[in-house]
Short mmCIF file of C-alpha atoms in Angstrom, two decimals:
data_model
loop_
_atom_site.label_atom_id
_atom_site.label_comp_id
_atom_site.label_asym_id
_atom_site.label_seq_id
_atom_site.Cartn_x
_atom_site.Cartn_y
_atom_site.Cartn_z
CA MET P 1 -48.57 9.86 -74.11
CA PHE P 2 -45.00 10.87 -75.04
CA SER P 3 -45.68 9.70 -78.57
CA TYR P 4 -48.97 11.62 -78.84
CA PHE P 5 -49.35 14.60 -81.16
CA GLU P 6 -50.90 16.61 -78.31
CA TYR P 7 -47.86 16.12 -76.08
CA ILE P 8 -45.25 17.03 -78.68
CA PHE P 9 -47.00 20.05 -80.21
CA LEU P 10 -49.63 21.32 -77.76
CA PHE P 11 -48.19 20.58 -74.31
CA LEU P 12 -44.40 20.63 -74.33
CA PRO P 13 -43.68 23.87 -76.28
CA PRO P 14 -45.92 26.19 -74.21
CA VAL P 15 -44.72 24.64 -70.94
CA LEU P 16 -41.11 25.28 -71.93
CA ALA P 17 -41.90 28.81 -73.07
CA VAL P 18 -43.82 29.84 -69.95
CA TYR P 19 -41.35 28.18 -67.57
CA PHE P 20 -38.30 29.96 -68.97
CA PHE P 21 -40.20 33.24 -69.41
CA LEU P 22 -41.07 33.26 -65.69
CA ASN P 23 -37.49 32.41 -64.77
CA HIS P 24 -36.11 35.06 -67.12
CA ARG P 25 -38.28 37.66 -65.42
CA GLY P 26 -36.91 36.61 -62.04
CA TYR P 27 -39.99 34.70 -60.87
CA THR P 28 -38.15 31.45 -60.16
CA ASP P 29 -40.59 30.30 -57.46
CA ALA P 30 -43.48 30.97 -59.83
CA GLY P 31 -41.60 28.98 -62.47
CA LYS P 32 -41.38 25.97 -60.16
CA ILE P 33 -45.05 26.31 -59.20
CA PHE P 34 -45.98 26.46 -62.87
CA LEU P 35 -43.85 23.38 -63.68
CA PHE P 36 -45.50 21.49 -60.81
CA ALA P 37 -48.95 22.50 -62.07
CA ALA P 38 -48.03 21.47 -65.62
CA SER P 39 -46.85 18.09 -64.33
CA LEU P 40 -50.18 17.60 -62.53
CA CYS P 41 -52.06 18.50 -65.72
CA PHE P 42 -49.97 15.97 -67.63
CA TYR P 43 -50.80 13.31 -65.05
CA ALA P 44 -54.49 14.23 -64.96
CA PHE P 45 -54.73 13.96 -68.75
CA TRP P 46 -54.36 10.20 -68.36
CA ASN P 47 -57.12 9.85 -65.75
CA LEU P 48 -58.24 12.73 -63.57
CA ILE P 49 -59.65 10.45 -60.89
CA TYR P 50 -56.18 9.32 -59.80
CA LEU P 51 -54.67 12.80 -59.45
CA PRO P 52 -55.77 13.05 -55.77
CA LEU P 53 -53.98 9.75 -55.10
CA LEU P 54 -50.71 11.17 -56.42
CA LEU P 55 -51.14 14.31 -54.31
CA ILE P 56 -51.97 12.29 -51.19
CA SER P 57 -48.91 10.13 -51.78
CA ILE P 58 -46.68 13.19 -52.17
CA ALA P 59 -48.07 14.93 -49.07
CA ALA P 60 -47.97 11.83 -46.88
CA ASN P 61 -44.41 10.89 -47.81
CA PHE P 62 -43.22 14.46 -47.41
CA GLY P 63 -44.72 14.49 -43.92
CA ILE P 64 -43.18 11.13 -43.03
CA GLY P 65 -39.83 12.36 -44.33
CA ARG P 66 -40.06 15.43 -42.09
CA ALA P 67 -40.90 13.17 -39.16
CA LEU P 68 -37.83 11.06 -39.87
CA THR P 69 -35.55 14.10 -39.79
CA ASN P 70 -36.96 15.25 -36.44
CA PRO P 71 -39.14 12.50 -34.93
CA ALA P 72 -38.87 13.70 -31.32
CA GLY P 73 -40.41 17.07 -32.10
CA VAL P 74 -43.06 15.80 -34.47
CA LEU P 75 -44.16 12.40 -33.23
CA LEU P 76 -43.52 12.49 -29.48
CA ASN P 77 -40.47 10.22 -29.45
CA ILE P 78 -41.90 7.49 -31.66
CA PRO P 79 -38.82 5.49 -32.80
CA LYS P 80 -37.54 6.39 -36.24
CA LYS P 81 -37.64 2.75 -37.28
CA ALA P 82 -41.37 2.65 -36.51
CA VAL P 83 -41.91 5.82 -38.55
CA LEU P 84 -40.00 4.29 -41.45
CA ALA P 85 -41.95 1.03 -41.20
CA ALA P 86 -45.23 2.95 -41.22
CA GLY P 87 -44.12 4.90 -44.28
CA ILE P 88 -43.08 1.78 -46.19
CA CYS P 89 -46.36 0.04 -45.25
CA PHE P 90 -48.30 3.07 -46.49
CA ASN P 91 -46.57 3.03 -49.87
CA VAL P 92 -46.59 -0.73 -50.35
CA GLY P 93 -50.21 -0.82 -49.18
CA LEU P 94 -51.25 1.69 -51.84
CA LEU P 95 -49.37 -0.20 -54.52
CA GLY P 96 -50.73 -3.54 -53.34
CA TYR P 97 -54.34 -2.38 -53.26
CA PHE P 98 -54.40 -0.78 -56.70
CA LYS P 99 -52.11 -3.18 -58.55
CA TYR P 100 -52.36 -6.58 -56.85
CA SER P 101 -55.85 -6.88 -55.32
CA ASP P 102 -57.30 -8.84 -58.24
CA PHE P 103 -54.14 -10.99 -58.49
CA PHE P 104 -54.58 -11.96 -54.83
CA ILE P 105 -58.28 -12.70 -55.31
CA GLN P 106 -57.63 -14.80 -58.41
CA ASN P 107 -55.11 -16.93 -56.54
CA VAL P 108 -57.40 -17.36 -53.54
CA ASN P 109 -60.19 -18.45 -55.89
CA SER P 110 -57.86 -20.86 -57.65
CA ILE P 111 -56.36 -22.43 -54.52
CA PHE P 112 -59.49 -22.68 -52.37
CA GLY P 113 -62.14 -23.00 -55.06
CA ALA P 114 -63.74 -19.75 -53.91
CA ASN P 115 -65.81 -17.46 -56.08
CA ILE P 116 -64.83 -14.01 -54.82
CA GLY P 117 -65.64 -11.29 -57.33
CA LEU P 118 -62.77 -9.31 -58.81
CA MET P 119 -62.47 -5.64 -57.87
CA LYS P 120 -61.40 -4.64 -61.40
CA ILE P 121 -59.39 -1.64 -60.20
CA PHE P 122 -57.75 0.47 -62.89
CA VAL P 123 -54.03 0.77 -62.07
CA PRO P 124 -53.12 4.46 -61.63
CA LEU P 125 -50.53 5.80 -64.06
CA GLY P 126 -46.98 5.55 -62.72
CA ILE P 127 -47.90 4.20 -59.28
CA SER P 128 -45.11 1.61 -59.43
CA TYR P 129 -42.56 4.35 -60.13
CA TYR P 130 -43.59 7.04 -57.70
CA THR P 131 -44.04 4.40 -54.99
CA PHE P 132 -40.51 3.05 -55.43
CA LEU P 133 -38.84 6.46 -55.56
CA GLN P 134 -40.65 7.58 -52.42
CA VAL P 135 -39.75 4.38 -50.56
CA ALA P 136 -36.12 5.11 -51.53
CA PHE P 137 -36.58 8.69 -50.25
CA LEU P 138 -37.83 7.47 -46.86
CA VAL P 139 -35.04 4.89 -46.52
CA ASP P 140 -32.34 7.43 -47.45
CA THR P 141 -33.82 9.92 -44.98
CA TYR P 142 -33.84 7.26 -42.25
CA ARG P 143 -30.21 6.44 -43.02
CA GLY P 144 -29.29 10.10 -42.54
CA LYS P 145 -28.30 10.68 -46.17
CA LEU P 146 -30.85 13.47 -46.66
CA GLY P 147 -31.73 16.58 -44.74
CA GLU P 148 -35.04 18.39 -44.55
CA ASN P 149 -36.83 19.14 -47.78
CA LYS P 150 -39.00 22.03 -48.84
CA PHE P 151 -42.36 20.91 -50.15
CA LEU P 152 -42.28 22.40 -53.66
CA PRO P 153 -38.93 20.90 -54.79
CA TYR P 154 -39.96 17.58 -53.28
CA ALA P 155 -43.33 17.64 -55.04
CA LEU P 156 -41.57 18.44 -58.32
CA PHE P 157 -39.12 15.60 -57.75
CA VAL P 158 -42.00 13.11 -57.51
CA SER P 159 -44.34 14.53 -60.16
CA PHE P 160 -41.93 15.93 -62.79
CA PHE P 161 -43.82 15.00 -65.94
CA PRO P 162 -41.00 13.54 -68.10
CA LYS P 163 -40.52 10.71 -65.59
CA VAL P 164 -43.67 10.41 -63.45
CA SER P 165 -45.41 7.85 -65.65
CA GLN P 166 -42.61 5.41 -66.51
CA GLY P 167 -39.45 6.44 -64.71
CA PRO P 168 -36.47 6.45 -64.68
CA ILE P 169 -36.60 5.87 -60.92
CA ALA P 170 -34.54 8.91 -59.98
CA LEU P 171 -33.55 9.50 -56.36
CA GLN P 172 -34.14 12.58 -54.24
CA TRP P 173 -30.47 13.55 -54.01
CA GLU P 174 -30.20 13.45 -57.81
CA MET P 175 -33.21 15.64 -58.54
CA VAL P 176 -34.11 18.07 -55.73
CA PRO P 177 -30.79 20.01 -55.77
CA GLN P 178 -31.34 20.65 -59.48
CA PHE P 179 -34.78 22.16 -58.90
CA VAL P 180 -33.36 24.66 -56.40
CA ASP P 181 -30.25 25.51 -58.43
CA LYS P 182 -30.83 29.01 -59.81
CA ALA P 183 -28.28 28.45 -62.58
CA LYS P 184 -30.56 25.77 -64.02
CA ALA P 185 -33.47 28.21 -64.22
CA ARG P 186 -31.87 29.94 -67.21
CA PHE P 187 -32.42 28.68 -70.74
CA ASN P 188 -29.43 26.71 -72.01
CA SER P 189 -29.26 26.29 -75.77
CA GLU P 190 -26.76 23.41 -75.61
CA ASN P 191 -28.93 21.42 -73.19
CA PHE P 192 -31.96 22.18 -75.32
CA ALA P 193 -30.24 20.93 -78.50
CA ARG P 194 -29.09 17.73 -76.80
CA GLY P 195 -32.54 17.25 -75.37
CA MET P 196 -34.11 17.65 -78.80
CA LEU P 197 -31.69 15.09 -80.26
CA LEU P 198 -32.46 12.58 -77.49
CA MET P 199 -36.21 13.09 -77.90
CA ALA P 200 -35.91 12.65 -81.67
CA MET P 201 -33.91 9.43 -81.27
CA GLY P 202 -36.35 8.15 -78.67
CA LEU P 203 -39.38 8.81 -80.85
CA PHE P 204 -37.69 7.14 -83.82
CA LYS P 205 -36.86 4.06 -81.75
CA LYS P 206 -40.42 3.82 -80.49
CA MET P 207 -42.54 4.79 -83.48
CA VAL P 208 -40.46 3.41 -86.36
CA LEU P 209 -38.61 0.45 -84.84
CA ALA P 210 -40.31 -0.85 -81.68
CA ASP P 211 -43.90 -0.59 -82.92
CA ASN P 212 -43.14 -2.35 -86.21
CA LEU P 213 -41.12 -5.09 -84.52
CA GLY P 214 -44.03 -5.54 -82.15
CA ILE P 215 -46.30 -6.56 -85.03
CA TRP P 216 -44.28 -9.74 -85.63
CA ALA P 217 -43.92 -10.40 -81.90
CA THR P 218 -47.69 -10.14 -81.45
CA GLN P 219 -48.37 -12.49 -84.35
CA GLY P 220 -45.95 -15.05 -82.96
CA PHE P 221 -46.73 -14.85 -79.25
CA ASP P 222 -50.48 -14.24 -79.36
CA ASN P 223 -51.88 -15.42 -82.68
CA ALA P 224 -49.83 -18.30 -84.12
CA GLN P 225 -50.97 -21.78 -83.11
CA VAL P 226 -47.50 -23.33 -83.47
CA LEU P 227 -44.08 -21.88 -84.21
CA PRO P 228 -41.52 -23.89 -86.18
CA PHE P 229 -37.86 -23.36 -85.31
CA PHE P 230 -36.90 -20.34 -87.45
CA GLU P 231 -40.24 -18.58 -86.95
CA ALA P 232 -39.91 -18.96 -83.21
CA TRP P 233 -36.42 -17.47 -83.14
CA PHE P 234 -37.33 -14.57 -85.41
CA CYS P 235 -40.40 -13.92 -83.27
CA LEU P 236 -38.31 -13.98 -80.09
CA LEU P 237 -35.68 -11.68 -81.57
CA ALA P 238 -38.43 -9.35 -82.78
CA PHE P 239 -39.71 -9.04 -79.22
CA SER P 240 -36.23 -8.67 -77.68
CA PHE P 241 -35.48 -5.85 -80.09
CA GLN P 242 -38.96 -4.36 -79.58
CA ILE P 243 -38.55 -4.05 -75.81
CA TYR P 244 -35.01 -2.73 -76.29
CA PHE P 245 -36.13 0.11 -78.56
CA ASP P 246 -39.33 0.70 -76.61
CA PHE P 247 -37.66 0.98 -73.21
CA CYS P 248 -34.56 2.89 -74.21
CA GLY P 249 -36.69 4.99 -76.59
CA TYR P 250 -38.83 6.12 -73.67
CA SER P 251 -35.75 6.78 -71.54
CA ASP P 252 -34.25 8.88 -74.33
CA ILE P 253 -37.41 10.99 -74.48
CA ALA P 254 -37.60 11.40 -70.69
CA ILE P 255 -33.92 12.34 -70.35
CA GLY P 256 -34.13 14.58 -73.43
CA VAL P 257 -37.17 16.52 -72.21
CA GLY P 258 -35.55 16.83 -68.78
CA LEU P 259 -32.46 18.32 -70.42
CA MET P 260 -34.62 20.92 -72.17
CA PHE P 261 -35.49 22.13 -68.66
CA ASN P 262 -31.79 21.81 -67.62
CA ILE P 263 -32.72 18.85 -65.39
CA ARG P 264 -30.43 15.83 -65.69
CA ILE P 265 -32.47 12.65 -65.25
CA PRO P 266 -30.19 9.63 -64.63
CA ASP P 267 -29.26 7.33 -67.50
CA ASN P 268 -31.42 4.24 -67.75
CA PHE P 269 -30.19 2.16 -70.72
CA LEU P 270 -26.57 1.91 -71.87
CA SER P 271 -26.35 -0.65 -74.70
CA PRO P 272 -27.34 -3.63 -72.52
CA TYR P 273 -27.27 -6.11 -75.41
CA LYS P 274 -23.51 -5.57 -75.72
CA SER P 275 -23.02 -7.05 -72.24
CA LEU P 276 -20.52 -9.88 -71.76
CA ASN P 277 -22.07 -11.31 -68.57
CA TYR P 278 -25.40 -11.26 -66.80
CA GLN P 279 -24.33 -8.93 -64.03
CA GLU P 280 -23.19 -6.40 -66.64
CA MET P 281 -26.55 -6.82 -68.38
CA TRP P 282 -28.34 -5.62 -65.28
CA HIS P 283 -25.87 -2.76 -64.85
CA ARG P 284 -26.89 -1.55 -68.31
CA TRP P 285 -30.59 -2.53 -68.55
CA HIS P 286 -33.16 -0.37 -66.75
CA ILE P 287 -30.31 0.94 -64.63
CA THR P 288 -32.44 2.82 -62.11
CA LEU P 289 -34.67 -0.19 -61.40
CA GLY P 290 -31.59 -2.40 -60.98
CA ARG P 291 -30.14 0.16 -58.59
CA PHE P 292 -33.34 0.24 -56.55
CA LEU P 293 -33.48 -3.56 -56.33
CA ARG P 294 -29.84 -3.66 -55.24
CA GLU P 295 -29.81 -0.76 -52.76
CA TYR P 296 -33.27 -1.06 -51.20
CA ILE P 297 -34.08 -4.78 -51.37
CA TYR P 298 -30.97 -6.94 -51.95
CA ILE P 299 -28.65 -5.14 -49.50
CA PRO P 300 -31.28 -4.81 -46.72
CA LEU P 301 -31.94 -8.56 -47.10
CA GLY P 302 -28.27 -9.10 -46.28
CA GLY P 303 -26.69 -8.86 -49.71
CA SER P 304 -23.60 -11.01 -49.91
CA ARG P 305 -22.63 -10.58 -46.26
CA HIS P 306 -23.93 -13.88 -44.85
CA GLY P 307 -22.42 -16.67 -46.90
CA GLU P 308 -22.97 -18.10 -50.35
CA ILE P 309 -26.31 -19.83 -49.82
CA ARG P 310 -27.86 -16.74 -48.26
CA THR P 311 -26.42 -14.61 -51.09
CA TYR P 312 -28.07 -16.78 -53.74
CA LEU P 313 -31.34 -16.75 -51.83
CA ASN P 314 -31.21 -12.95 -51.55
CA LEU P 315 -30.61 -12.66 -55.30
CA LEU P 316 -33.56 -14.91 -56.06
CA ILE P 317 -35.90 -13.09 -53.65
CA THR P 318 -34.83 -9.70 -55.02
CA PHE P 319 -35.55 -10.60 -58.62
CA VAL P 320 -38.81 -12.38 -57.85
CA ILE P 321 -39.91 -9.11 -56.25
CA GLY P 322 -38.63 -7.29 -59.33
CA GLY P 323 -40.64 -9.61 -61.54
CA LEU P 324 -43.80 -9.10 -59.50
CA TRP P 325 -43.22 -5.32 -59.63
CA HIS P 326 -43.55 -5.53 -63.40
CA GLY P 327 -47.03 -6.98 -63.20
CA PRO P 328 -49.46 -9.11 -61.17
CA THR P 329 -48.97 -12.37 -63.09
CA TRP P 330 -47.04 -15.57 -62.44
CA THR P 331 -45.30 -15.22 -65.80
CA TYR P 332 -43.63 -12.04 -64.49
CA VAL P 333 -42.64 -13.93 -61.34
CA MET P 334 -41.15 -16.62 -63.59
CA TRP P 335 -39.24 -13.93 -65.50
CA GLY P 336 -37.87 -12.50 -62.26
CA ALA P 337 -36.84 -15.94 -60.99
CA LEU P 338 -35.03 -16.70 -64.26
CA ASN P 339 -33.09 -13.44 -63.98
CA GLY P 340 -32.19 -14.29 -60.40
CA LEU P 341 -30.94 -17.69 -61.58
CA GLY P 342 -28.95 -15.97 -64.33
CA LEU P 343 -27.15 -13.80 -61.78
CA MET P 344 -26.58 -16.81 -59.54
CA GLY P 345 -25.06 -18.65 -62.50
CA HIS P 346 -22.77 -15.71 -63.25
CA ARG P 347 -21.62 -15.63 -59.63
CA LEU P 348 -20.90 -19.38 -59.66
CA TRP P 349 -18.98 -19.06 -62.94
CA THR P 350 -16.75 -16.25 -61.63
CA LYS P 351 -15.75 -18.48 -58.72
CA THR P 352 -14.24 -21.00 -61.13
CA GLY P 353 -11.70 -18.40 -62.25
CA ILE P 354 -12.16 -19.42 -65.88
CA ARG P 355 -12.16 -16.52 -68.32
CA MET P 356 -14.33 -16.89 -71.41
CA HIS P 357 -13.55 -15.30 -74.76
CA TRP P 358 -15.72 -12.24 -75.35
CA LEU P 359 -17.67 -13.75 -78.26
CA PRO P 360 -19.12 -16.82 -76.48
CA ALA P 361 -19.52 -14.70 -73.33
CA TRP P 362 -21.66 -12.24 -75.25
CA PHE P 363 -23.55 -15.03 -77.07
CA PHE P 364 -24.52 -16.92 -73.91
CA THR P 365 -25.50 -13.70 -72.12
CA PHE P 366 -27.69 -12.51 -74.98
CA MET P 367 -29.26 -15.93 -75.56
CA PHE P 368 -30.15 -16.36 -71.89
CA TRP P 369 -31.72 -12.91 -71.89
CA ASN P 370 -33.84 -13.95 -74.88
CA ILE P 371 -35.00 -17.06 -73.04
CA THR P 372 -36.04 -14.99 -70.01
CA ALA P 373 -38.03 -12.73 -72.35
CA ILE P 374 -40.44 -15.58 -73.17
CA PRO P 375 -42.39 -15.54 -69.87
CA TRP P 376 -42.00 -11.74 -69.75
CA ARG P 377 -43.98 -11.36 -72.99
CA ALA P 378 -46.28 -14.37 -72.83
CA THR P 379 -49.77 -13.61 -71.52
CA GLU P 380 -50.56 -17.28 -70.82
CA TYR P 381 -48.59 -20.39 -69.93
CA LYS P 382 -49.56 -22.03 -73.22
CA HIS P 383 -47.71 -19.25 -75.02
CA VAL P 384 -44.63 -19.91 -72.90
CA VAL P 385 -44.78 -23.60 -73.86
CA LYS P 386 -45.34 -22.71 -77.53
CA LEU P 387 -42.24 -20.49 -77.69
CA PHE P 388 -40.03 -22.95 -75.85
CA ARG P 389 -41.16 -25.76 -78.14
CA GLY P 390 -40.49 -23.56 -81.14
CA ILE P 391 -36.96 -22.45 -80.23
CA LEU P 392 -36.04 -26.08 -79.47
CA GLY P 393 -37.38 -27.20 -82.86
CA LEU P 394 -39.98 -29.52 -81.34
CA ASP P 395 -42.64 -28.24 -83.76
CA GLY P 396 -40.54 -28.74 -86.84
CA VAL P 397 -38.30 -26.59 -89.00
CA MET P 398 -39.89 -24.57 -91.78
CA LEU P 399 -38.54 -21.95 -94.17
CA PRO P 400 -40.43 -19.59 -96.49
CA ALA P 401 -41.70 -21.28 -99.65
CA ASN P 402 -39.53 -19.13 -101.95
CA LEU P 403 -36.39 -20.65 -100.38
CA GLU P 404 -37.33 -24.23 -101.21
CA VAL P 405 -34.38 -26.26 -102.56
CA PRO P 406 -34.07 -30.07 -102.80
CA PHE P 407 -31.02 -30.25 -100.52
CA LEU P 408 -32.76 -28.55 -97.59
CA LYS P 409 -35.90 -30.58 -98.20
CA SER P 410 -33.85 -33.77 -97.93
CA LEU P 411 -32.80 -32.68 -94.42
CA GLY P 412 -36.42 -32.75 -93.28
CA ILE P 413 -36.99 -29.00 -93.54
CA THR P 414 -40.46 -28.05 -94.74
CA PHE P 415 -41.43 -24.96 -96.71
CA GLY P 416 -44.52 -22.81 -96.47
CA PRO P 417 -45.96 -19.42 -95.43
CA TRP P 418 -44.49 -17.75 -92.37
CA LEU P 419 -46.97 -16.10 -90.00
CA VAL P 420 -49.56 -15.75 -92.75
CA ASN P 421 -51.16 -12.66 -91.18
CA LEU P 422 -48.03 -10.69 -92.07
CA GLY P 423 -48.79 -11.26 -95.75
CA ALA P 424 -46.37 -9.80 -98.27
CA LYS P 425 -44.48 -7.89 -95.54
CA GLN P 426 -42.64 -10.96 -94.27
CA SER P 427 -39.40 -9.97 -96.01
CA TYR P 428 -39.72 -6.40 -94.67
CA TYR P 429 -39.81 -7.64 -91.08
CA ILE P 430 -36.82 -9.89 -91.61
CA TYR P 431 -34.85 -6.92 -92.96
CA LEU P 432 -36.09 -4.82 -90.05
CA ILE P 433 -34.76 -7.36 -87.56
CA ILE P 434 -31.39 -7.42 -89.32
CA ALA P 435 -31.21 -3.59 -89.37
CA SER P 436 -32.23 -3.46 -85.70
CA ALA P 437 -29.47 -5.91 -84.78
CA ALA P 438 -26.93 -3.75 -86.62
CA LEU P 439 -28.02 -0.64 -84.70
CA ILE P 440 -28.08 -2.42 -81.34
CA PHE P 441 -24.76 -4.22 -81.59
CA PHE P 442 -22.61 -1.83 -83.63
CA ALA P 443 -23.97 1.72 -83.29
CA LYS P 444 -23.23 4.08 -80.41
CA ASN P 445 -26.06 4.49 -77.91
CA SER P 446 -28.12 7.65 -77.58
CA ILE P 447 -26.26 9.05 -74.59
CA GLU P 448 -22.92 8.71 -76.37
CA LEU P 449 -24.30 10.37 -79.49
CA SER P 450 -25.89 13.26 -77.58
CA GLU P 451 -22.63 13.96 -75.76
CA ARG P 452 -20.88 14.29 -79.11
CA LEU P 453 -23.42 16.82 -80.38
CA LYS P 454 -22.02 20.07 -81.77
CA PRO P 455 -24.14 23.07 -82.77
CA THR P 456 -23.72 22.42 -86.49
CA MET P 457 -26.10 22.20 -89.42
CA ARG P 458 -25.33 18.48 -89.78
CA TRP P 459 -26.61 17.71 -86.28
CA ALA P 460 -29.64 19.95 -86.80
CA LEU P 461 -30.53 18.15 -90.03
CA PHE P 462 -30.03 14.76 -88.38
CA THR P 463 -32.37 15.72 -85.52
CA ALA P 464 -34.94 17.16 -87.92
CA LEU P 465 -34.84 14.02 -90.08
CA LEU P 466 -35.48 11.72 -87.11
CA LEU P 467 -38.28 13.96 -85.85
CA GLY P 468 -39.86 14.17 -89.30
CA ILE P 469 -39.88 10.41 -89.81
CA SER P 470 -41.26 9.86 -86.31
CA ILE P 471 -43.99 12.47 -86.71
CA ILE P 472 -45.20 10.70 -89.86
CA HIS P 473 -45.81 7.65 -87.66
CA LEU P 474 -47.72 9.58 -84.97
CA THR P 475 -51.01 8.69 -86.64
CA GLN P 476 -50.80 5.10 -85.40
CA VAL P 477 -52.07 4.17 -81.93
CA SER P 478 -49.06 3.49 -79.74
CA GLN P 479 -48.25 3.02 -76.07
CA PHE P 480 -44.95 2.48 -74.34
CA ILE P 481 -44.75 -0.99 -72.80
CA TYR P 482 -43.53 0.32 -69.45
CA ALA P 483 -46.65 2.49 -69.14
CA ASN P 484 -48.41 -0.73 -68.11
CA PHE P 485 -46.22 -1.11 -65.03
#
């Protein structure tokens, strides 16, 4: 929805105008109520039927949070741990019912030969995100990190429209104090300009780069019968760059729109493909999800406090859960397990004390990430096998026909059409991949650029140019990948 014409031109401008008008007139409570109502309208635009579910989730978790801050007075001395357990079960139960019911039924049918009909439940928008952030809220409240909340700031924290559908997974202590800070109720031209720049960069990454890279990835993963060596690697790189620009593009838009309202949403992507080891990769990639997995799953499991074997097991369990969070398929579980193995390998390597030069360190980190992306993108196991066969060269090596030379032919390399459905645009996509690599590996990331912004005509023209190019692409149907989670 963030890349829809209606959002950019018909929703966001009037919401900003009314919100700051109410605050300017001194009606700050009315401003928060209006922003909450606007967030609910944004959510309902996707599917009105699931709006009550969001409201029930907000009300129930707020009540459980209040019970955790004063359980003796509210729940007649029921132990806080029992209140917390009930709250977590409520949230996980909602998520499990709506997102994993059919996955469970499919596996029961497969294992036991049953014929149970699928429920075919439509997954509510953002349920994975608002479930995780409210579980974190309950755990932090139980740990004594948070005091009592007022309902309106809490409801805004959960439903704030820039992040409700796809994150980032912000925490209560990061967001609620900002909603009650009166200084943030006043319009701030510098925040607005930085927000506009971030939104422009995010739209450009999504509409111009990610969506076009996705065309090649789709042809390779879903449509091609076999993938020779070079086609397979270009296809895999196209997808790795697609998800990079798609995910960080969304985060740029969310953080940028938040800044327009003077709300600082936490950073979510900080040039992860520049990482020199796998632990660093997860400190830079989907930062708020990595933080949640670490703080609310890995550490409660025992973290690294109970010996090496237990540590490795905790890492594997944490990332299998993270994989399953992405979607109810075994390919996502495989992706999570591979990432857990990657972190285990990094931990084992650090124990050797051997320091690797930055170039091979970066190369191995990036290549392993690409390999994990295969089950992440593949919709069926046969596609996983096809990509692995391709990148290993088991289905031959072929180059485009216009590159045919006798020397290469003598080496057993064949020549022919690449991904024929791309037609005459094959060269365009190759150039796009090369340009994407240059931006990813050598350019500054969006957060760094926005922090350097000065109120000059040059920055204004740069922002306008990115917005203009992105708006031209708004006519194509587009959805952020993380909206599916």
